Tab-separated table of C-alpha atoms in Angstrom:
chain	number	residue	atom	x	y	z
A	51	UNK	CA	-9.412	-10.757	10.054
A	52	UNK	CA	-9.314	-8.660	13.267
A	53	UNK	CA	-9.401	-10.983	16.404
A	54	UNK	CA	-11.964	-9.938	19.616
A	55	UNK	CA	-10.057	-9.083	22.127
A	56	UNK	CA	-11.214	-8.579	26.133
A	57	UNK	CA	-9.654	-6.492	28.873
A	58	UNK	CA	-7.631	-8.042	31.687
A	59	UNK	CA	-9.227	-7.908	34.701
A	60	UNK	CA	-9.258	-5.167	37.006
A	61	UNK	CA	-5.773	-4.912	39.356
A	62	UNK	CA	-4.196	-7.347	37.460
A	63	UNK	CA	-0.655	-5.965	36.186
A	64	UNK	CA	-0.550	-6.302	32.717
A	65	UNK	CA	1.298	-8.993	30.914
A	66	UNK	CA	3.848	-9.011	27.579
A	67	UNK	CA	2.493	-12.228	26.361
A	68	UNK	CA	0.571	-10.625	23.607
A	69	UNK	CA	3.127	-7.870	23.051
A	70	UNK	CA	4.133	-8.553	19.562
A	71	UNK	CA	6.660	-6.685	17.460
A	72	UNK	CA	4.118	-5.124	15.726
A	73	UNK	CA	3.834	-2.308	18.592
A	74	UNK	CA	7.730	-1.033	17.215
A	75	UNK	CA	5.063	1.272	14.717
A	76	UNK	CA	4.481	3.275	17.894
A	77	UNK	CA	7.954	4.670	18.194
A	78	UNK	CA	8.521	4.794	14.413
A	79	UNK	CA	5.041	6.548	14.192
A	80	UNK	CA	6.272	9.254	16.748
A	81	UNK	CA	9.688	10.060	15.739
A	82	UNK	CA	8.995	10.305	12.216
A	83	UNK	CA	6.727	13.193	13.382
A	84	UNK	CA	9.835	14.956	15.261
A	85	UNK	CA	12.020	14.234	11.555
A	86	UNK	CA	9.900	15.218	9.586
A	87	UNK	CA	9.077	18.376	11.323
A	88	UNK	CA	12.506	19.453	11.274
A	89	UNK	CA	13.008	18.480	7.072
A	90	UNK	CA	9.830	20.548	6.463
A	91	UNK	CA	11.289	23.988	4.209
A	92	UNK	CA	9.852	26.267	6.043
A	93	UNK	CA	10.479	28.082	9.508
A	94	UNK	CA	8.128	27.862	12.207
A	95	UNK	CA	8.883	29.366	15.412
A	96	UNK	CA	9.113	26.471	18.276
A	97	UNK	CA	8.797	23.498	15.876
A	98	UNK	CA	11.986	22.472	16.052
A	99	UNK	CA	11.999	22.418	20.128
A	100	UNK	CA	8.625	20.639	19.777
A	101	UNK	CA	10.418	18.125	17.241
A	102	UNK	CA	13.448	17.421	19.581
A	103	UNK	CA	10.455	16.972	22.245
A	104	UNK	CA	8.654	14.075	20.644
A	105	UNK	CA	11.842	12.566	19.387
A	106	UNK	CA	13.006	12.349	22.837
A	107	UNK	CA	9.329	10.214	23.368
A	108	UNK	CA	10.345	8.287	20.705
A	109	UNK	CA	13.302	7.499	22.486
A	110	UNK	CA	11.701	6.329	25.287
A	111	UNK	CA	9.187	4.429	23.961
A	112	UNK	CA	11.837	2.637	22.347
A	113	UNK	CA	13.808	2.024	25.515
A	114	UNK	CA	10.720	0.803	27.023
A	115	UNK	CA	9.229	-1.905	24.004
A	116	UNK	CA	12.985	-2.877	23.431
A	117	UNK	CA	12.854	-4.371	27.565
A	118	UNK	CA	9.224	-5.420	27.379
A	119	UNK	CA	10.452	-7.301	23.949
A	120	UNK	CA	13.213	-8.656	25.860
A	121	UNK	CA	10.828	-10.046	28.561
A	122	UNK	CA	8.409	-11.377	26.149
A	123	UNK	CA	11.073	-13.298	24.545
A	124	UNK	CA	12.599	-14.870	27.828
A	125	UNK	CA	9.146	-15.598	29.472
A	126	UNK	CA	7.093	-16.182	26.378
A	127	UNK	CA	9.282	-17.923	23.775
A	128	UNK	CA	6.449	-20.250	22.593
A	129	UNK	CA	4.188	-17.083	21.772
A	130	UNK	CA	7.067	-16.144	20.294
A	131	UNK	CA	7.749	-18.429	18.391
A	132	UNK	CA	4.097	-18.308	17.489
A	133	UNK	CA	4.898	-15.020	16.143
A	134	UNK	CA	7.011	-15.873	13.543
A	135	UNK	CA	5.181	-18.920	12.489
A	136	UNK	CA	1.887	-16.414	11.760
A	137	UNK	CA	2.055	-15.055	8.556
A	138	UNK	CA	0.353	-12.175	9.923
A	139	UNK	CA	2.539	-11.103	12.836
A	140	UNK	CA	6.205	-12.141	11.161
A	141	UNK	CA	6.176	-9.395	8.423
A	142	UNK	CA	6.287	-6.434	11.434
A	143	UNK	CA	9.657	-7.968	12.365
A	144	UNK	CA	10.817	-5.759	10.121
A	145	UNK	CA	9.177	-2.340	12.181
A	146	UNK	CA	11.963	-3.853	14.810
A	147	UNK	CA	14.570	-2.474	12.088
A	148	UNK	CA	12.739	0.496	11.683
A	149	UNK	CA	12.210	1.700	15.068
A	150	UNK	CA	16.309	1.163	15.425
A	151	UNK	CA	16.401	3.487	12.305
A	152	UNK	CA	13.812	6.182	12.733
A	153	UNK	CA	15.465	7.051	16.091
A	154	UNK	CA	19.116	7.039	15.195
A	155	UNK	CA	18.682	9.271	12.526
A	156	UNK	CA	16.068	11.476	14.396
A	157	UNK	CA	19.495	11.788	17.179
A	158	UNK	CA	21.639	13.468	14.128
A	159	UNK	CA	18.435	15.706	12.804
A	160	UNK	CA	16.728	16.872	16.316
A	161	UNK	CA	18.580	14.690	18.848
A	162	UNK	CA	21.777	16.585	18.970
A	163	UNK	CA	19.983	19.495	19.957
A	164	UNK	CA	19.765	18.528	23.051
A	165	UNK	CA	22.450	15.807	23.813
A	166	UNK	CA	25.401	17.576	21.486
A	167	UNK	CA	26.645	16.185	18.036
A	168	UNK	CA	29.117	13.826	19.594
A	169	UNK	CA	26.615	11.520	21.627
A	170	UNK	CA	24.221	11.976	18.456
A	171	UNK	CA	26.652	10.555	16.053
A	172	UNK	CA	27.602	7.738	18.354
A	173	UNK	CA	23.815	6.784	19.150
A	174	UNK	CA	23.017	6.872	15.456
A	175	UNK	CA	26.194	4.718	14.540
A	176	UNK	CA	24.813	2.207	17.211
A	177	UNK	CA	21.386	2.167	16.107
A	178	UNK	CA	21.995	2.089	11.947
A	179	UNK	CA	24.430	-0.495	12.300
A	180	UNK	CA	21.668	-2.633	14.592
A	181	UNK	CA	18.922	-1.693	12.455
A	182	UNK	CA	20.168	-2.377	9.355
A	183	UNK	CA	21.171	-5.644	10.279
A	184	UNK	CA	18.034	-6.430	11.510
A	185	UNK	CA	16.208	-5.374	8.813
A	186	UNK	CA	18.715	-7.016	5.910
A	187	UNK	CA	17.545	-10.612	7.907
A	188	UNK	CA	14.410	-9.789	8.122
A	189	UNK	CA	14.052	-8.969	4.377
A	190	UNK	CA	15.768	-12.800	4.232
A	191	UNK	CA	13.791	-14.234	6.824
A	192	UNK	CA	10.514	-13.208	6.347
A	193	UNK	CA	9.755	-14.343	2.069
A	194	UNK	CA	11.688	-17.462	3.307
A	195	UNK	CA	9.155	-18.175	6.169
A	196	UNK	CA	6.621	-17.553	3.284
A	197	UNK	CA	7.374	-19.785	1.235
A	198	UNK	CA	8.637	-22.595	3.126
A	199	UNK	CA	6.049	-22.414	6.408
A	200	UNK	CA	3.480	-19.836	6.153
A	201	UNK	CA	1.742	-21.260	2.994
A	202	UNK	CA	0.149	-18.235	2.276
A	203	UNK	CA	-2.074	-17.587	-0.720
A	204	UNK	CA	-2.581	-14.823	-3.246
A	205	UNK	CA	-5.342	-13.871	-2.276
A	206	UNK	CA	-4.353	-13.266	1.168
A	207	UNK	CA	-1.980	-10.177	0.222
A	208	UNK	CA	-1.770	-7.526	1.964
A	209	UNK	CA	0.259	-4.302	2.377
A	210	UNK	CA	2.018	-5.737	5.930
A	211	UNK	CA	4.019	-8.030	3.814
A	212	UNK	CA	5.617	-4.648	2.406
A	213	UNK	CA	7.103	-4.229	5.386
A	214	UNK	CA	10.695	-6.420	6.177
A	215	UNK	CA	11.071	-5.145	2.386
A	216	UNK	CA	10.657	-1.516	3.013
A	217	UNK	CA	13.440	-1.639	6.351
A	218	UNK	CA	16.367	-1.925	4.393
A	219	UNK	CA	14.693	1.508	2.416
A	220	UNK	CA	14.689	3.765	5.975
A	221	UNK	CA	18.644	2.693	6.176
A	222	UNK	CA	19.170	3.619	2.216
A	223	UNK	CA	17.861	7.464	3.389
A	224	UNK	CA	19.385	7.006	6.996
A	225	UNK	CA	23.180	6.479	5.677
A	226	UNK	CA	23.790	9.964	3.909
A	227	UNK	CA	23.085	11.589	7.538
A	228	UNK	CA	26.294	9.877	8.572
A	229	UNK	CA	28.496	10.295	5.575
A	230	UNK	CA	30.034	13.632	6.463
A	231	UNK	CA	30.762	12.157	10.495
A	232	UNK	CA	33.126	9.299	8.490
A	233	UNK	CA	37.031	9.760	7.564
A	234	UNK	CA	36.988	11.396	3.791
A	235	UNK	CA	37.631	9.300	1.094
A	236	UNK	CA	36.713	5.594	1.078
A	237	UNK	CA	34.844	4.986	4.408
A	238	UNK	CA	32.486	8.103	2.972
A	239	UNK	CA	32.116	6.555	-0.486
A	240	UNK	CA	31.609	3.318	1.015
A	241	UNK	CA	28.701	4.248	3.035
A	242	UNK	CA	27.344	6.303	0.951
A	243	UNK	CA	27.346	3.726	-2.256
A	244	UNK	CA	26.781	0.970	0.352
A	245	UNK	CA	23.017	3.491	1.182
A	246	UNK	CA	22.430	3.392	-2.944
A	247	UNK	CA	22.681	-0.587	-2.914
A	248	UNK	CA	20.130	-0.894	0.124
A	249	UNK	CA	17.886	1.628	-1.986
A	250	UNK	CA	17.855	-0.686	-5.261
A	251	UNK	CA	17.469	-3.642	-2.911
A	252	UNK	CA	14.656	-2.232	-1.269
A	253	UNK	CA	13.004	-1.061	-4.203
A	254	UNK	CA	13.255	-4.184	-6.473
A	255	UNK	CA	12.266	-6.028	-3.717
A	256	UNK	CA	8.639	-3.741	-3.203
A	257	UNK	CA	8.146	-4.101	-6.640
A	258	UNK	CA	7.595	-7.647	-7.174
A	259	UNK	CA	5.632	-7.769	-3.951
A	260	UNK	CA	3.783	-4.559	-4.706
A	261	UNK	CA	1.691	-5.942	-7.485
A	262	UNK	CA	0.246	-9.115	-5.582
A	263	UNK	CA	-1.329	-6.715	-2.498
A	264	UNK	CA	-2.728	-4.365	-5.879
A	265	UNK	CA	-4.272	-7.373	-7.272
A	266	UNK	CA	-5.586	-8.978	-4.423
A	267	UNK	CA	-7.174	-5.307	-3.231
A	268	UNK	CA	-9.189	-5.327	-6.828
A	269	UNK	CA	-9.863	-9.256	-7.580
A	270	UNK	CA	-10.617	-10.137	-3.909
A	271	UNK	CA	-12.296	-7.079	-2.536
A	272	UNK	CA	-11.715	-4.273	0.016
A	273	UNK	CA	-9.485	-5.511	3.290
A	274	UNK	CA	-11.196	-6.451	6.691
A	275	UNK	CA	-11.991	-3.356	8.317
A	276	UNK	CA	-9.364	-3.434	10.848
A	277	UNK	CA	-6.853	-3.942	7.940
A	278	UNK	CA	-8.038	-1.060	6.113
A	279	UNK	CA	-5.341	1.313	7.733
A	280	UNK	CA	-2.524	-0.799	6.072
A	281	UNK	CA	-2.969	0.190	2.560
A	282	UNK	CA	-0.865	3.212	3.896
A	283	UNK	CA	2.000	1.605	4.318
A	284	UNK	CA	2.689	1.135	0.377
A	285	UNK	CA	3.051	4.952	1.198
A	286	UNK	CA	6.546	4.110	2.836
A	287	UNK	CA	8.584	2.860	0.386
A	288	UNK	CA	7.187	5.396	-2.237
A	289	UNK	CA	8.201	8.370	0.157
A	290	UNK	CA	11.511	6.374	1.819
A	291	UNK	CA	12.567	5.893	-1.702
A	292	UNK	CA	12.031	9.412	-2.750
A	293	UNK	CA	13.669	10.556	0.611
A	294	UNK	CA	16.676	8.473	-0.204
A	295	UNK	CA	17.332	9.725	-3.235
A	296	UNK	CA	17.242	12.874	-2.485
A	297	UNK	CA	20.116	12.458	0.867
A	298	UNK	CA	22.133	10.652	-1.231
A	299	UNK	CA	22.293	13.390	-3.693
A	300	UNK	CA	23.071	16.121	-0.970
A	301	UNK	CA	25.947	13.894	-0.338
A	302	UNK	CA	27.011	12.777	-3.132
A	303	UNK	CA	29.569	16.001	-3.857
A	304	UNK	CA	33.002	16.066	-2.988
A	305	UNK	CA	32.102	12.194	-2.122
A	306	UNK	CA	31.642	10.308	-5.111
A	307	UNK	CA	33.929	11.445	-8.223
A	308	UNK	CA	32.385	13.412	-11.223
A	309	UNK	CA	30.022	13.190	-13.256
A	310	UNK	CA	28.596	10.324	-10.539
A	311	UNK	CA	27.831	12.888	-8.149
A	312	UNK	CA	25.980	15.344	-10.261
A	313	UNK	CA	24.394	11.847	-11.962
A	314	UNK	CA	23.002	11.469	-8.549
A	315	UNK	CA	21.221	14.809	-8.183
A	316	UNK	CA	19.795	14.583	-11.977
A	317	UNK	CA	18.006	10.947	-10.728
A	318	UNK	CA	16.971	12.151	-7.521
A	319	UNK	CA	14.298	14.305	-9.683
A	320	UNK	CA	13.807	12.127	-12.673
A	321	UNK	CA	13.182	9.545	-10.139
A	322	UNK	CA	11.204	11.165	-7.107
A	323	UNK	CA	8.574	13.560	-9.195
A	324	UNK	CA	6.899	10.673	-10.930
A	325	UNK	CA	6.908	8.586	-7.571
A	326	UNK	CA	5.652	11.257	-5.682
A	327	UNK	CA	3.016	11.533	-8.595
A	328	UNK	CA	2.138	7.891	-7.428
A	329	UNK	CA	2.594	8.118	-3.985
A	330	UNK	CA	-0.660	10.885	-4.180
A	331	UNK	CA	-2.917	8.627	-6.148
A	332	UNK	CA	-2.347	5.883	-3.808
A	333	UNK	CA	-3.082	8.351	-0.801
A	334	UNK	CA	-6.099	9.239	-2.541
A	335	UNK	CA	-7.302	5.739	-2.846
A	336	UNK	CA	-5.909	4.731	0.437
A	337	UNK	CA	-8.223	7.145	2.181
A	338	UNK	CA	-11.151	6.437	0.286
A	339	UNK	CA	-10.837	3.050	1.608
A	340	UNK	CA	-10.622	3.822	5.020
A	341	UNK	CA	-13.378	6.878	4.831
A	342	UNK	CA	-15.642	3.697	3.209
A	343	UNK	CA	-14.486	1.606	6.700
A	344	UNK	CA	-15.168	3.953	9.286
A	345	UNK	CA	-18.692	4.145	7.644
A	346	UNK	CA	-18.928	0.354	8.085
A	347	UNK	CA	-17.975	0.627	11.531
A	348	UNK	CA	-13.820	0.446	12.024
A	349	UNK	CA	-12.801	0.782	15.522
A	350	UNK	CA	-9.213	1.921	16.648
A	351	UNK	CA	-6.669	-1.365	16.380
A	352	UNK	CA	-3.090	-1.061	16.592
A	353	UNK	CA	-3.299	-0.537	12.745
A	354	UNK	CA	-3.900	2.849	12.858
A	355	UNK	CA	-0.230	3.402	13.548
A	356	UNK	CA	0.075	2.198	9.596
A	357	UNK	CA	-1.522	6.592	8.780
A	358	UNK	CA	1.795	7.661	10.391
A	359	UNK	CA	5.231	6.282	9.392
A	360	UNK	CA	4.104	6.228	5.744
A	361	UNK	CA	2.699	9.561	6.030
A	362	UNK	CA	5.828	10.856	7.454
A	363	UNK	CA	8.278	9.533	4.679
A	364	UNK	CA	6.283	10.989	1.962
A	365	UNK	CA	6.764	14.100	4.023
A	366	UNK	CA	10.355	14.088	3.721
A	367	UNK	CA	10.128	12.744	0.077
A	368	UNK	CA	8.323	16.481	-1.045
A	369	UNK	CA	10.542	18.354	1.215
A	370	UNK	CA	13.497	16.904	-0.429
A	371	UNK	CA	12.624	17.609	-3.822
A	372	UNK	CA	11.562	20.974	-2.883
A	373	UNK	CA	15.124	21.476	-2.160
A	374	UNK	CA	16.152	19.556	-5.642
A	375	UNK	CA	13.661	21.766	-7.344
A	376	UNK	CA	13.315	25.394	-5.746
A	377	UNK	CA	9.392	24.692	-5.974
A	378	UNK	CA	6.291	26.666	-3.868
A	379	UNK	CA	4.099	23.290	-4.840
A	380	UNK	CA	6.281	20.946	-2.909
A	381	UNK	CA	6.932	23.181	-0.520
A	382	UNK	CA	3.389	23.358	0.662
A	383	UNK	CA	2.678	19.787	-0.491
A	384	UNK	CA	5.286	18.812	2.397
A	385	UNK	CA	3.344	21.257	5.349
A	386	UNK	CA	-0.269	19.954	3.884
A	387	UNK	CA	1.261	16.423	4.482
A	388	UNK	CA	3.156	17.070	7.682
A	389	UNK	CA	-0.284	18.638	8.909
A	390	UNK	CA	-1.956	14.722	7.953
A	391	UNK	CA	0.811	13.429	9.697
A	392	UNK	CA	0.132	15.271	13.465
A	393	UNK	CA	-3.685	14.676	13.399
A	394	UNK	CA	-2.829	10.911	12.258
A	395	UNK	CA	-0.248	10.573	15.046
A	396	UNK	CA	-2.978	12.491	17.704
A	397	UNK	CA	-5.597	9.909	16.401
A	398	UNK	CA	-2.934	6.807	17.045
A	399	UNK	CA	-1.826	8.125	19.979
A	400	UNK	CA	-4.850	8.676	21.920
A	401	UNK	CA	-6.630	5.046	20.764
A	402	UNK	CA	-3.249	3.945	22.209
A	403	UNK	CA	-3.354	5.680	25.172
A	404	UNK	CA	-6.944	4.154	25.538
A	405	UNK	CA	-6.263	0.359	25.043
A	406	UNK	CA	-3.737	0.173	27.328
A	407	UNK	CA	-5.596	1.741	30.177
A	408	UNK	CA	-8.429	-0.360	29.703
A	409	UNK	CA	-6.356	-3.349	29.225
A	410	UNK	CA	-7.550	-4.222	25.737
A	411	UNK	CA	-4.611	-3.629	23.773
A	412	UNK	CA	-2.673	-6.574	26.137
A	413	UNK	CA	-5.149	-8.910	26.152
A	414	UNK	CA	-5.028	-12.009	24.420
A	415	UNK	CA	-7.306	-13.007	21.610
A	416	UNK	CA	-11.031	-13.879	23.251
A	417	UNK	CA	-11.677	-18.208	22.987
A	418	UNK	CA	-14.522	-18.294	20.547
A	419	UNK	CA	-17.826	-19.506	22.033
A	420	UNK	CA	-18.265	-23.469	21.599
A	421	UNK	CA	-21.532	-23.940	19.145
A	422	UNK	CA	-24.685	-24.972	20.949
A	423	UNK	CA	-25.072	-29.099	21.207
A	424	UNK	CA	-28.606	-29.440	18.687
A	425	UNK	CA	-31.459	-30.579	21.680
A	426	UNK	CA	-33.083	-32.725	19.340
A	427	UNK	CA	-30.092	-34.680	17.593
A	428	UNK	CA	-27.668	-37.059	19.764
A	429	UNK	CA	-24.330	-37.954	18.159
A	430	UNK	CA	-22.284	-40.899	19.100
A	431	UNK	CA	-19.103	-39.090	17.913
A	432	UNK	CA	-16.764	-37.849	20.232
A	433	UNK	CA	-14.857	-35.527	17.936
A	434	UNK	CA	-15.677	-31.540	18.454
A	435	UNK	CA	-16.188	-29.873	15.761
């Protein structure tokens, strides 16, 4: 349930107490837009300047929530803390390994434009390696915290516990970038088998939890309103997936041995069209949702960064099998979905822009009002209720 929140008062600077990780969706919302610009199959004069532009955001919105995350954690350790121990908060942990992800790989796609391949390579090599550390413990840490402190319930489900499962996904699609930067032979192989293994992981993983947010969504009811922006990110590892599979094909020649590495290109298809079959029904359904929420009243909460990321993978998912397949329908399925993905990022953006120069988005969660003492009853309890 979304929590009231009220603006800090006027001249105050504003604090990181309340800064919790799930603000990393900001910079993986706005590279993703410079990434998947540059995948899209077809030429548009200044996109790819525009692209290296807003990656280069991305870059320093990352610089800037990695320090404020630093602070918060040396200053704040029992909110922290607090943090983990909410089963509500813990699960973006894993947009921490994301983040790391979305703008190393953005360095070798747009980045290099501007800083040169060396520096690109060694950025991304920094930032995989981090990230897909990060997001291997959280995919550990998080179920663990689950089951053993969070006590959740079924019927509590919802799509943000996708997310330490879909991190080690973004690394499965991220590897094949740096496959032809390693020595030929094993190290490529290596990485590049290493990216298939995080893909299975990450997929197995989705689907068990996958099925528990479905049945929750139609046994218990639509989400909270402010929640109703998640049920994008099933989205991500439906597009990651098919993005994955469709880098580690390009790869896969001249890498793996034959037949492997024409085996790879024949399950990049056989696997992506039907997921991308699924990924549209769930977009469908997804926006119904949240077209039946803003009629109830949504506001803007930091869960409208959930229409991005997602958005943007599934993006990159048509654009590769346009490639696989030579096909006018995914060609213009990836523009019509690169087209949802700006205005979604311009709507995030802005409703960012807006909380944080009010003060709302900082703010800490408003006390609830103490119930009124009955005028006609007196109680010789002390306990509050």
């Amino acid at each position: 349930m979304a929590t009231a929140v009220h603006p800090l008062p006027a001249g105050r600077a504003v604090r990181v107490r309340h800064l919790g990780p799930n603000w990393y969706a900001s910079v993986m919302g706005t590279s993703v837009v410079g990434t998947a610009g540059a995948a899209l199959p077809v030429h548009v004069a200044g996109l790819r300047e525009v692209c290296t532009a807003v990656w280069a955001l991305a870059c320093l919105l990352l610089a800037t929530l990695l320090t404020a995350r630093a602070r918060h954690w040396t200053h704040h350790r029992d909110q922290a803390r607090a943090h983990l121990l909410d089963p509500a908060m813990a699960p973006f942990y894993g947009c921490l390994s994301m983040a790391l992800l979305a703008v190393g790989g953005g360095a070798l796609t747009v980045g290099r434009d501007w800083i040169g391949t060396g520096p690109a390579v060694a950025l991304d090599t920094v930032l995989f390696t981090a990230g897909t550390a990060v997001g291997l413990a959280a995919a550990v840490a998080v179920p663990y915290l689950m089951a053993v402190r969070h006590r959740v319930q079924a019927s509590q489900a919802t799509p943000v516990w996708l997310l330490p499962l879909v991190a080690p996904m973004v690394s499965a699609a991220l590897g094949p970038l740096l496959v032809p930067h390693l020595p030929p032979g094993q190290p490529r192989e290596t990485l590049l088998l290493v990216s298939f293994a995080l893909f299975g992981l990450s997929l197995l993983a989705t689907l068990l939890m996958l099925p528990l947010v479905f049945a929750r969504l139609i046994t218990s009811g639509p989400l909270p309103l402010a929640l109703t922006p998640t049920l994008f990110l099933v989205l991500g590892p439906l597009g990651q997936s098919t993005t994955a599979v469709g880098l580690i094909a390009d790869a896969a020649p001249r890498v793996v041995p034959a037949p492997y590495d024409r085996g790879f290109a024949v399950f990049a298809l056989l696997y992506g069209v039907p997921v991308m079959g699924f990924a549209l029904l769930w977009l469908a359904l997804a926006a119904a949702h949240v077209v039946r929420a803003r009629r109830q009243g949504m506001g803007f909460a930091m869960t409208w960064w959930a229409f991005t990321f997602p958005v943007g993978t599934c993006v990159t998912g048509a654009a590769a099998l346009a490639r696989h397949t030579g096909l006018a329908g995914y060609e213009a399925l990836a523009v019509g979905l690169y087209a949802l993905l700006v205005a979604a990022w311009l709507a995030a953006a802005a409703g960012t822009v807006r909380g944080l120069l009010s003060g709302e988005l900082l703010a800490g969660p408003r006390p609830a009002p103490a119930a009124p003492r009955p005028a006609t009853v007196r109680t010789r309890s002390g306990a509050v209720r």
